[in-house]
Coordinates of N, CA and C in Angstrom, one line a residue:
M277 N 61.0 72.2 127.2 CA 61.6 71.3 127.2 C 60.8 69.8 127.3
I278 N 61.8 68.6 127.0 CA 60.9 67.6 126.7 C 62.1 66.4 127.6
Y279 N 61.7 65.9 128.8 CA 62.2 64.8 129.5 C 61.8 63.7 129.2
S280 N 63.0 62.8 129.2 CA 62.0 61.6 129.3 C 61.7 61.0 130.6
K281 N 61.0 59.7 130.6 CA 60.6 59.6 131.6 C 61.4 59.3 132.9
E282 N 62.7 58.6 132.4 CA 63.4 58.5 133.4 C 64.0 59.7 134.6
V283 N 64.2 60.3 133.2 CA 64.6 62.2 134.0 C 63.7 62.6 135.0
D284 N 62.3 62.0 134.8 CA 61.6 63.0 135.5 C 61.2 62.8 136.4
L285 N 61.2 61.2 136.8 CA 60.6 60.2 137.8 C 61.9 60.8 139.1
M286 N 63.4 61.6 138.5 CA 64.2 61.7 139.4 C 64.2 62.9 140.4
C287 N 64.7 62.7 141.8 CA 64.6 64.0 142.4 C 65.7 64.9 142.1
P288 N 65.3 66.1 142.4 CA 66.2 67.5 142.2 C 67.7 67.2 142.7
V289 N 68.7 67.4 142.9 CA 69.8 67.5 143.2 C 70.7 68.6 143.2
A290 N 71.1 69.4 144.1 CA 71.9 70.8 143.7 C 73.0 70.9 142.9
Q291 N 73.7 71.6 142.0 CA 75.0 71.4 141.2 C 75.8 72.4 142.7
G292 N 76.7 71.3 143.5 CA 77.7 72.6 143.9 C 78.4 73.6 143.1
A293 N 79.2 72.6 142.5 CA 80.6 73.7 142.3 C 80.2 74.5 141.0
C294 N 80.2 75.5 140.9 CA 80.2 76.2 139.4 C 81.1 77.3 139.1
H295 N 82.2 76.9 138.7 CA 83.3 77.6 138.3 C 83.5 78.7 137.0
G296 N 82.3 78.4 136.5 CA 82.2 79.0 135.2 C 83.5 78.8 134.0
A297 N 83.9 79.6 133.2 CA 84.6 79.4 132.1 C 85.7 79.8 132.4
A298 N 86.9 79.0 132.4 CA 88.1 79.2 132.3 C 88.7 80.3 131.9
P299 N 89.4 81.5 132.4 CA 90.3 82.7 131.8 C 91.1 82.4 130.6
I300 N 90.7 83.1 129.7 CA 92.0 82.7 128.5 C 92.5 83.9 127.6
P301 N 93.8 83.6 127.6 CA 94.8 85.1 127.3 C 94.1 86.1 126.0
Q302 N 93.7 87.2 125.8 CA 93.0 87.4 125.1 C 93.7 89.5 124.7
E303 N 94.2 89.2 123.4 CA 94.6 90.9 123.7 C 95.4 91.6 125.2
G304 N 96.2 91.3 125.8 CA 96.6 91.5 126.8 C 96.1 91.0 127.9
S305 N 95.4 90.5 128.4 CA 94.6 90.4 129.6 C 93.6 88.9 129.4
F306 N 93.5 88.3 130.8 CA 92.5 87.3 130.3 C 90.9 87.4 130.8
T307 N 90.3 87.0 130.0 CA 88.8 87.1 130.0 C 87.9 85.8 130.2
K308 N 87.1 85.7 130.6 CA 86.2 84.5 130.3 C 84.9 84.5 129.6
V309 N 85.5 83.9 128.4 CA 84.7 84.2 126.9 C 83.2 83.1 127.2
K310 N 82.0 83.7 127.3 CA 81.1 83.3 127.5 C 79.8 83.3 126.7
E311 N 80.2 84.5 125.6 CA 79.4 85.0 124.2 C 80.4 85.1 123.2
V312 N 79.7 85.1 122.1 CA 80.5 85.2 121.1 C 81.0 86.5 120.8
G313 N 80.5 87.6 121.1 CA 81.1 88.9 121.4 C 81.8 89.0 122.5
D314 N 82.7 88.2 123.0 CA 83.2 88.0 124.2 C 85.0 87.6 123.7
V315 N 85.3 87.2 122.2 CA 86.1 86.7 121.4 C 87.1 87.5 120.6
N316 N 88.0 87.7 121.1 CA 88.7 88.8 120.1 C 90.3 88.2 120.0
G317 N 90.9 88.0 118.9 CA 92.5 87.8 118.9 C 92.9 88.2 116.8
F318 N 93.8 88.1 116.8 CA 94.5 88.1 115.7 C 95.0 86.8 115.2
T319 N 95.4 85.9 114.5 CA 95.9 84.6 114.3 C 95.7 83.9 113.1
H320 N 96.9 83.1 112.3 CA 96.7 82.7 111.2 C 96.5 80.9 111.2
G321 N 96.1 80.3 110.1 CA 95.6 79.4 109.8 C 95.8 78.5 108.9
V322 N 96.1 77.4 108.8 CA 96.3 76.6 107.3 C 95.3 75.6 107.4
G323 N 94.7 75.5 105.7 CA 93.5 74.0 105.7 C 93.6 73.7 104.4
W324 N 93.3 72.5 104.3 CA 93.5 71.8 102.9 C 92.3 71.2 102.9
C325 N 92.2 71.0 101.3 CA 91.3 70.3 100.6 C 91.2 68.4 100.7
A326 N 90.2 68.0 100.4 CA 90.2 66.6 100.3 C 90.9 65.9 99.8
P327 N 91.2 66.0 98.6 CA 92.8 65.3 97.8 C 93.7 66.4 98.2
Q328 N 94.1 67.6 98.7 CA 95.2 68.0 99.7 C 96.2 68.4 98.1
Q329 N 95.2 68.4 97.2 CA 95.7 69.1 96.2 C 96.3 70.7 96.2
G330 N 95.2 71.0 97.1 CA 95.7 73.0 97.5 C 95.7 73.2 98.9
A331 N 96.0 74.1 98.8 CA 96.0 74.4 100.8 C 95.5 76.1 101.0
C332 N 95.1 76.8 102.1 CA 94.8 78.2 102.4 C 95.7 78.5 103.2
K333 N 96.0 79.4 103.6 CA 96.4 80.2 104.8 C 95.5 81.2 104.8
L334 N 95.0 81.3 106.4 CA 93.8 82.3 106.2 C 94.4 83.4 107.6
T335 N 94.2 84.4 107.5 CA 94.3 85.3 108.5 C 93.1 86.1 108.8
L336 N 92.8 86.1 110.2 CA 91.7 86.7 111.0 C 91.8 87.9 111.5
N337 N 91.3 88.7 111.6 CA 91.4 89.7 112.8 C 89.7 89.9 113.4
V338 N 89.8 89.3 114.7 CA 88.4 89.4 115.5 C 88.1 90.3 116.4
K339 N 87.3 91.0 116.5 CA 87.2 91.8 117.8 C 85.4 92.0 117.7
N340 N 85.9 91.7 119.3 CA 84.3 91.2 119.6 C 83.6 90.5 119.1
G341 N 84.3 89.9 118.8 CA 83.4 88.1 118.3 C 83.2 88.6 116.9
I342 N 83.2 89.7 116.0 CA 83.2 90.0 114.6 C 84.5 90.5 113.7
I343 N 84.4 89.7 112.8 CA 85.9 89.4 112.1 C 85.6 90.9 111.1
Q344 N 87.2 91.4 111.6 CA 87.1 93.0 111.0 C 87.9 92.6 109.8
E345 N 88.9 92.3 109.4 CA 89.6 91.8 108.8 C 90.2 90.4 108.2
A346 N 90.4 89.9 107.1 CA 90.9 88.8 106.6 C 91.7 89.1 105.4
L347 N 92.6 88.0 105.1 CA 93.5 87.3 104.2 C 93.6 86.4 103.6
I348 N 93.4 86.3 102.5 CA 93.1 84.4 102.1 C 93.9 84.5 101.2
E349 N 94.9 83.1 101.4 CA 96.0 83.0 100.6 C 95.8 81.9 100.0
T350 N 96.0 81.5 98.7 CA 95.5 80.1 98.1 C 96.9 79.6 97.1
I351 N 96.9 78.5 97.4 CA 98.0 77.8 96.8 C 97.5 76.1 96.1
G352 N 98.3 75.8 94.8 CA 98.0 74.5 94.1 C 97.1 74.2 93.4
C353 N 95.5 74.7 93.2 CA 94.7 75.0 92.6 C 93.9 76.2 91.9
S354 N 93.9 76.6 91.0 CA 93.2 76.9 90.2 C 91.6 77.8 90.5
G355 N 91.1 76.6 90.8 CA 89.5 77.2 91.1 C 89.3 78.4 92.7
M356 N 90.8 77.5 93.6 CA 91.0 77.8 94.7 C 91.0 79.5 94.8
T357 N 91.2 80.3 93.8 CA 91.5 81.6 93.6 C 90.0 82.1 93.6
Q358 N 89.8 81.5 92.5 CA 87.9 82.4 92.8 C 87.1 82.1 94.3
S359 N 87.2 80.9 94.6 CA 87.0 80.6 95.9 C 87.3 81.8 97.0
A360 N 88.4 82.1 96.8 CA 89.5 82.9 97.9 C 88.4 84.6 97.6
A361 N 88.4 84.8 96.4 CA 87.4 86.1 96.1 C 86.6 85.8 96.7
M362 N 85.7 84.7 97.0 CA 84.5 85.3 97.5 C 84.3 84.8 98.9
A363 N 84.8 84.4 99.3 CA 85.7 84.5 101.2 C 85.7 85.8 101.0
A364 N 86.6 86.4 100.8 CA 86.9 87.4 101.1 C 85.7 89.0 101.0
E365 N 84.8 88.2 100.5 CA 83.2 89.4 100.5 C 82.3 88.6 101.4
I366 N 82.7 87.2 101.8 CA 82.0 86.8 102.3 C 82.2 86.8 104.1
L367 N 83.4 87.0 104.6 CA 84.1 87.0 106.0 C 83.8 88.0 107.1
P368 N 84.2 89.5 106.5 CA 84.2 90.4 107.2 C 83.0 90.9 107.2
G369 N 82.7 91.1 108.6 CA 81.0 91.7 109.2 C 80.3 90.3 110.0
K370 N 81.4 89.0 109.9 CA 80.5 87.8 110.1 C 80.8 87.9 111.9
T371 N 80.1 87.1 112.5 CA 80.8 86.4 113.9 C 81.7 85.2 113.5
I372 N 82.6 85.2 114.2 CA 83.1 84.0 114.1 C 82.8 82.6 113.9
L373 N 81.2 82.8 115.1 CA 80.3 81.6 114.8 C 80.0 81.5 113.4
E374 N 79.7 82.3 113.2 CA 79.0 82.2 111.7 C 79.5 81.7 110.6
A375 N 81.0 82.4 110.6 CA 81.9 81.9 109.9 C 82.6 80.4 110.0
L376 N 82.1 80.2 110.8 CA 82.8 78.9 111.1 C 81.6 77.8 110.3
N377 N 80.5 78.8 110.7 CA 79.5 77.6 109.3 C 78.7 78.3 108.6
T378 N 79.7 79.1 108.0 CA 79.3 79.3 106.6 C 80.0 78.6 105.5
D379 N 79.5 78.3 104.3 CA 80.1 78.1 103.4 C 81.2 78.8 102.5
L380 N 82.6 78.6 103.1 CA 83.4 79.4 102.1 C 83.8 78.6 100.7
V381 N 83.0 78.1 99.9 CA 83.3 77.7 98.7 C 84.3 76.4 98.9
C382 N 85.4 76.8 99.4 CA 86.3 75.9 98.6 C 86.8 74.6 100.4
D383 N 86.8 73.4 100.5 CA 87.5 72.8 101.2 C 88.4 73.3 102.0
A384 N 89.7 73.6 101.4 CA 90.6 74.3 102.0 C 90.2 75.5 102.9
I385 N 90.1 76.3 102.6 CA 89.4 77.6 103.5 C 88.1 77.5 104.3
N386 N 87.6 76.5 104.4 CA 86.6 76.0 105.5 C 87.5 75.3 106.0
T387 N 88.7 74.5 106.0 CA 89.3 73.8 106.7 C 90.0 74.6 107.5
A388 N 90.9 76.4 107.0 CA 91.4 76.8 107.4 C 90.4 77.9 108.6
M389 N 89.4 78.2 108.1 CA 88.4 78.9 109.1 C 88.1 77.7 110.3
R390 N 88.2 76.5 110.4 CA 88.3 75.6 111.5 C 89.1 75.5 112.7
E391 N 90.1 75.3 111.9 CA 91.7 75.6 112.6 C 91.9 77.1 113.1
L392 N 91.6 78.1 112.7 CA 91.3 79.6 113.1 C 90.4 79.6 114.2
F393 N 89.0 79.2 114.3 CA 87.9 79.2 115.6 C 88.7 78.5 116.4
L394 N 89.6 77.0 115.9 CA 90.0 76.7 117.9 C 91.3 77.4 118.0
Q395 N 91.8 78.3 117.3 CA 93.0 78.9 117.8 C 92.5 79.8 119.2
I396 N 91.5 81.0 118.3 CA 91.2 82.2 119.1 C 90.1 81.5 120.2
V397 N 89.4 80.4 120.3 CA 88.3 80.6 121.7 C 88.7 79.7 122.2
Y398 N 90.3 78.8 122.2 CA 91.2 78.6 123.3 C 92.1 79.5 123.6
G399 N 92.3 80.7 123.0 CA 93.1 81.5 123.6 C 94.5 81.3 122.8
R400 N 94.6 80.8 122.0 CA 96.1 80.7 121.1 C 96.2 81.7 120.2
S401 N 95.8 82.5 120.1 CA 95.8 83.7 119.2 C 97.3 84.2 118.8
Q402 N 97.7 85.3 118.0 CA 98.8 85.8 118.0 C 98.9 86.7 118.5
S403 N 97.7 87.7 119.3 CA 97.7 88.7 120.1 C 97.5 88.6 121.3
A404 N 97.6 87.0 121.8 CA 97.2 86.8 123.4 C 97.4 87.8 124.1
F405 N 98.8 87.9 124.2 CA 99.7 89.0 124.6 C 99.9 90.6 124.6
S406 N 99.2 90.9 123.3 CA 99.4 92.0 122.8 C 98.4 93.1 123.6
E407 N 98.8 93.9 124.2 CA 97.9 94.9 124.8 C 96.9 95.2 123.8
N408 N 95.3 95.2 123.7 CA 94.3 95.7 122.5 C 94.2 95.3 121.7
G409 N 95.1 93.9 121.3 CA 95.5 93.2 120.1 C 96.5 94.2 119.2
L410 N 96.2 93.5 117.6 CA 96.5 94.3 116.8 C 95.3 95.4 116.0
V411 N 96.0 95.9 115.0 CA 95.3 96.9 114.4 C 94.7 96.5 113.4
I412 N 93.7 97.0 112.8 CA 93.0 96.4 111.6 C 94.3 97.0 110.5
G413 N 94.4 96.5 110.2 CA 95.6 96.2 108.7 C 97.0 95.3 108.9
A414 N 96.8 94.8 110.2 CA 98.4 93.6 110.6 C 98.4 92.6 109.6
G415 N 96.7 92.1 108.7 CA 96.9 91.0 108.2 C 97.9 91.5 106.8
L416 N 97.9 92.7 106.3 CA 98.6 93.3 105.3 C 100.3 93.0 105.0
E417 N 100.8 92.9 106.7 CA 102.0 92.9 107.1 C 102.7 91.8 106.3
D418 N 101.9 90.7 106.5 CA 102.5 89.1 106.2 C 102.8 89.4 104.2
L419 N 102.0 90.5 104.0 CA 102.7 89.7 102.8 C 104.0 91.1 102.1
G420 N 104.2 92.4 103.2 CA 105.7 92.6 102.7 C 105.3 93.9 101.8
K421 N 106.5 94.6 100.9 CA 106.5 95.2 100.1 C 106.1 94.6 98.8
G422 N 105.0 95.5 98.5 CA 104.6 94.8 96.7 C 103.3 94.1 97.3
M423 N 102.6 94.4 98.4 CA 101.5 93.0 98.7 C 101.7 92.2 98.1
R424 N 102.8 91.1 97.7 CA 102.4 89.9 97.1 C 102.3 88.4 98.2
S425 N 101.8 87.8 98.5 CA 102.0 86.5 99.3 C 103.6 86.1 99.0
Q426 N 104.1 85.5 100.1 CA 105.2 85.1 100.0 C 105.2 83.5 100.0
I427 N 106.1 83.0 98.5 CA 105.4 82.2 97.7 C 107.1 81.3 97.5
G428 N 107.2 80.1 97.8 CA 108.4 79.3 97.4 C 107.5 78.6 96.9
T429 N 108.3 78.4 95.2 CA 107.9 77.4 94.3 C 109.6 76.7 93.8
L430 N 109.7 75.3 94.4 CA 111.0 74.8 93.5 C 110.5 73.3 93.2
Y431 N 111.4 73.0 91.7 CA 110.9 71.9 91.4 C 112.1 70.9 91.4
S432 N 112.3 69.2 91.0 CA 113.0 68.8 91.5 C 112.8 67.7 90.9
T433 N 113.6 66.7 90.0 CA 113.8 65.3 89.5 C 115.0 65.0 89.8
L434 N 115.1 63.4 89.9 CA 116.7 62.9 90.2 C 117.2 62.9 88.9
E435 N 116.4 63.0 87.6 CA 117.7 62.9 86.7 C 118.0 64.2 86.4
K436 N 117.4 65.5 86.6 CA 117.9 66.9 86.0 C 117.8 67.5 87.2
G437 N 117.6 67.1 88.8 CA 117.9 67.9 89.9 C 117.5 69.1 90.2
P438 N 117.0 70.1 90.9 CA 116.4 71.0 91.1 C 116.3 72.0 90.6
R439 N 114.9 72.7 90.6 CA 114.8 74.2 89.6 C 113.9 75.0 90.8
Y440 N 114.8 75.9 90.9 CA 114.4 76.9 91.8 C 113.7 78.2 91.0
L441 N 111.9 78.3 91.0 CA 110.9 79.1 90.0 C 110.9 80.3 91.1
E442 N 110.2 79.8 92.3 CA 109.9 81.5 93.0 C 110.3 81.1 94.2
M443 N 110.8 82.2 94.7 CA 111.6 82.5 96.0 C 110.5 83.9 96.5
T444 N 110.9 84.2 98.0 CA 110.4 85.2 98.3 C 111.5 86.5 97.9
D445 N 112.4 86.2 97.2 CA 113.2 87.7 96.2 C 112.3 87.9 95.5
G446 N 111.5 86.5 94.5 CA 110.4 87.1 93.4 C 110.7 85.8 92.8
Y447 N 110.3 86.5 91.4 CA 110.3 85.2 90.1 C 112.0 85.0 89.9
I448 N 112.3 83.8 90.0 CA 113.5 83.4 89.5 C 113.3 83.7 88.2
T449 N 114.5 84.3 87.8 CA 115.1 84.3 86.1 C 116.2 83.4 85.5
G450 N 117.3 83.1 86.6 CA 118.2 82.3 86.2 C 118.6 81.6 87.4
I451 N 119.0 80.6 87.6 CA 119.9 79.4 88.4 C 121.5 79.8 88.1
A452 N 122.0 80.7 89.2 CA 124.1 79.8 88.5 C 124.5 78.6 89.0
L453 N 125.3 77.9 88.0 CA 126.0 77.0 88.1 C 127.1 77.1 88.3
D454 N 127.7 76.1 88.9 CA 129.2 76.2 88.8 C 129.9 74.7 88.1
E455 N 131.3 74.7 88.1 CA 131.6 74.0 86.9 C 131.5 72.6 87.2
D456 N 131.0 72.3 88.4 CA 130.1 70.4 88.9 C 128.7 70.7 88.4
N457 N 128.4 71.9 88.2 CA 126.6 71.8 87.6 C 125.8 72.0 89.2
E458 N 126.6 72.4 90.3 CA 125.6 72.5 91.6 C 125.4 74.4 91.4
I459 N 124.4 74.2 92.3 CA 123.3 76.0 92.5 C 124.3 76.6 93.4
I460 N 124.8 77.8 92.7 CA 125.9 78.9 93.7 C 124.9 80.2 93.8
G461 N 123.9 80.3 93.2 CA 123.0 81.4 93.2 C 121.8 81.3 92.1
Y462 N 121.1 83.0 92.2 CA 120.1 82.9 91.6 C 119.9 84.3 91.2
T463 N 119.2 84.6 89.9 CA 119.1 86.3 89.5 C 117.6 85.7 89.7
F464 N 116.8 87.1 90.1 CA 115.4 87.1 90.1 C 114.9 88.6 89.4
V465 N 113.4 88.5 89.0 CA 112.8 90.0 89.3 C 111.7 89.9 90.4
N466 N 111.1 90.5 91.0 CA 111.0 90.9 92.4 C 109.1 91.8 91.6
F467 N 108.3 90.8 91.0 CA 106.6 91.2 90.5 C 106.3 92.9 91.0
G468 N 106.2 92.5 92.6 CA 106.0 93.6 93.3 C 106.2 94.8 93.0
K469 N 107.7 95.1 93.0 CA 108.3 96.4 93.2 C 108.1 96.8 91.5
M470 N 108.1 95.6 90.5 CA 108.0 96.0 89.4 C 106.7 96.6 88.8
M471 N 105.7 96.1 89.2 CA 104.5 96.9 88.8 C 104.5 98.0 89.7
D472 N 104.7 98.5 90.7 CA 105.4 99.7 91.4 C 106.2 100.6 90.4
F473 N 107.2 100.3 90.0 CA 108.1 101.1 89.4 C 107.0 101.7 88.2
I474 N 106.3 100.3 87.6 CA 105.4 100.9 86.0 C 104.6 101.3 86.8
K475 N 104.1 101.9 88.2 CA 102.8 102.6 87.9 C 103.1 103.8 88.4
A476 N 104.3 103.7 88.8 CA 105.2 105.1 88.8 C 105.8 105.9 87.8
G477 N 105.4 105.4 86.3 CA 105.8 106.1 85.3 C 106.8 105.3 84.6
D478 N 107.5 104.6 85.3 CA 108.5 104.0 84.3 C 108.2 103.2 83.3
D479 N 109.0 102.8 81.9 CA 108.4 101.9 80.9 C 108.9 100.4 81.8
A480 N 107.8 99.2 80.5 CA 108.1 97.8 81.4 C 110.1 97.6 81.8
N481 N 110.6 98.0 80.6 CA 112.1 97.4 80.4 C 112.4 97.6 81.7
T482 N 112.6 99.2 81.7 CA 113.4 100.1 82.8 C 112.2 99.3 83.9
A483 N 111.8 99.0 84.2 CA 111.2 98.6 85.8 C 111.3 97.2 85.6
F484 N 111.5 96.4 84.8 CA 112.1 95.2 84.8 C 113.2 95.0 85.0
Q485 N 114.6 95.9 84.8 CA 115.8 96.0 85.7 C 115.6 96.8 86.9
K486 N 114.9 97.8 87.1 CA 115.0 98.1 88.8 C 114.6 97.5 89.6
A487 N 113.9 96.3 88.8 CA 113.4 95.3 89.8 C 113.8 93.9 89.9
S488 N 114.6 93.9 89.3 CA 116.0 92.8 89.0 C 116.9 92.7 90.6
G489 N 117.3 91.4 90.8 CA 118.5 91.4 91.3 C 119.3 90.1 91.6
K490 N 120.2 89.8 92.0 CA 120.7 88.6 92.4 C 121.0 88.2 93.8
Y491 N 121.3 86.6 93.9 CA 121.5 86.0 95.3 C 122.2 85.4 94.9
G492 N 123.5 84.9 95.6 CA 124.9 84.2 95.9 C 126.0 84.6 95.6
R493 N 126.9 83.6 94.6 CA 128.2 83.9 94.3 C 127.5 83.7 92.4
I494 N 127.1 84.7 91.8 CA 126.7 85.0 91.2 C 128.1 85.4 90.1
D495 N 128.6 86.1 90.1 CA 129.9 86.6 89.6 C 130.8 85.3 89.5
D496 N 130.9 83.9 90.4 CA 131.8 82.8 90.0 C 131.2 82.0 89.4
A497 N 129.5 82.0 88.5 CA 129.4 81.2 88.1 C 129.8 80.5 86.6
V498 N 129.8 79.4 86.2 CA 130.2 79.0 85.0 C 128.7 79.1 84.0
K499 N 128.0 79.3 84.3 CA 127.0 79.5 83.3 C 125.7 79.8 84.4
I500 N 124.5 80.4 83.8 CA 123.4 81.2 84.5 C 121.9 80.1 83.5
V501 N 121.3 79.7 84.2 CA 120.1 78.5 83.0 C 119.0 79.2 83.3
D502 N 117.8 79.4 82.5 CA 116.4 79.7 82.6 C 115.8 78.2 83.4
P503 N 115.1 78.5 84.6 CA 115.2 77.0 85.2 C 113.5 76.6 84.9
R504 N 113.1 77.4 84.1 CA 111.6 77.0 83.1 C 112.1 76.7 82.0
R505 N 113.4 76.2 80.6 CA 113.4 76.0 80.1 C 114.8 75.2 79.6
E506 N 115.3 75.0 80.6 CA 116.7 74.3 80.1 C 116.7 73.6 81.6

């Protein structure tokens, strides 16, 4: 250790107060985190790239400082999907400190990692008050049946009005309009369910019909338009 001349000439004075780390809530108990291995938690975070063209929602499950589970969801940029694929291979097995200082390829994913790090080390994780935390695999619950991200894609212009394109129900196939051309419902197909039906042996047309549904006052509609073409 190298000291400056000014410090070297100082006389020693004892440090009286030494309370240690403040305890934080972690998986159902209050713990003092002193080492990376003391960190536990399951939580989510959102990151964005410099031009804010795309965003990433990152979910991590950390046990004893090591990332056991990672869910990477990206939106808004085609290149981010490849970055997410790389991050999925990089993150599990890393300590949370290693992950913070690892290039996760995409700015949005790196930013999300930073936000998660802050949440977890400050005791703000989703599992802070859950005894023993959440099981490995809890991240998949965010996706629901069919294991697809919950996406909302809605587009609108002043001249032509709103277009529902995709919602939690699925891919919007039609928007129902009343006599005033106001939206009163929509029809959709759930691609996750459709693929499950196909994998179970149904042909594509049958699977499409079985995975289709409607929401709202479809029966009262004056017309149903394709939001992508009309």
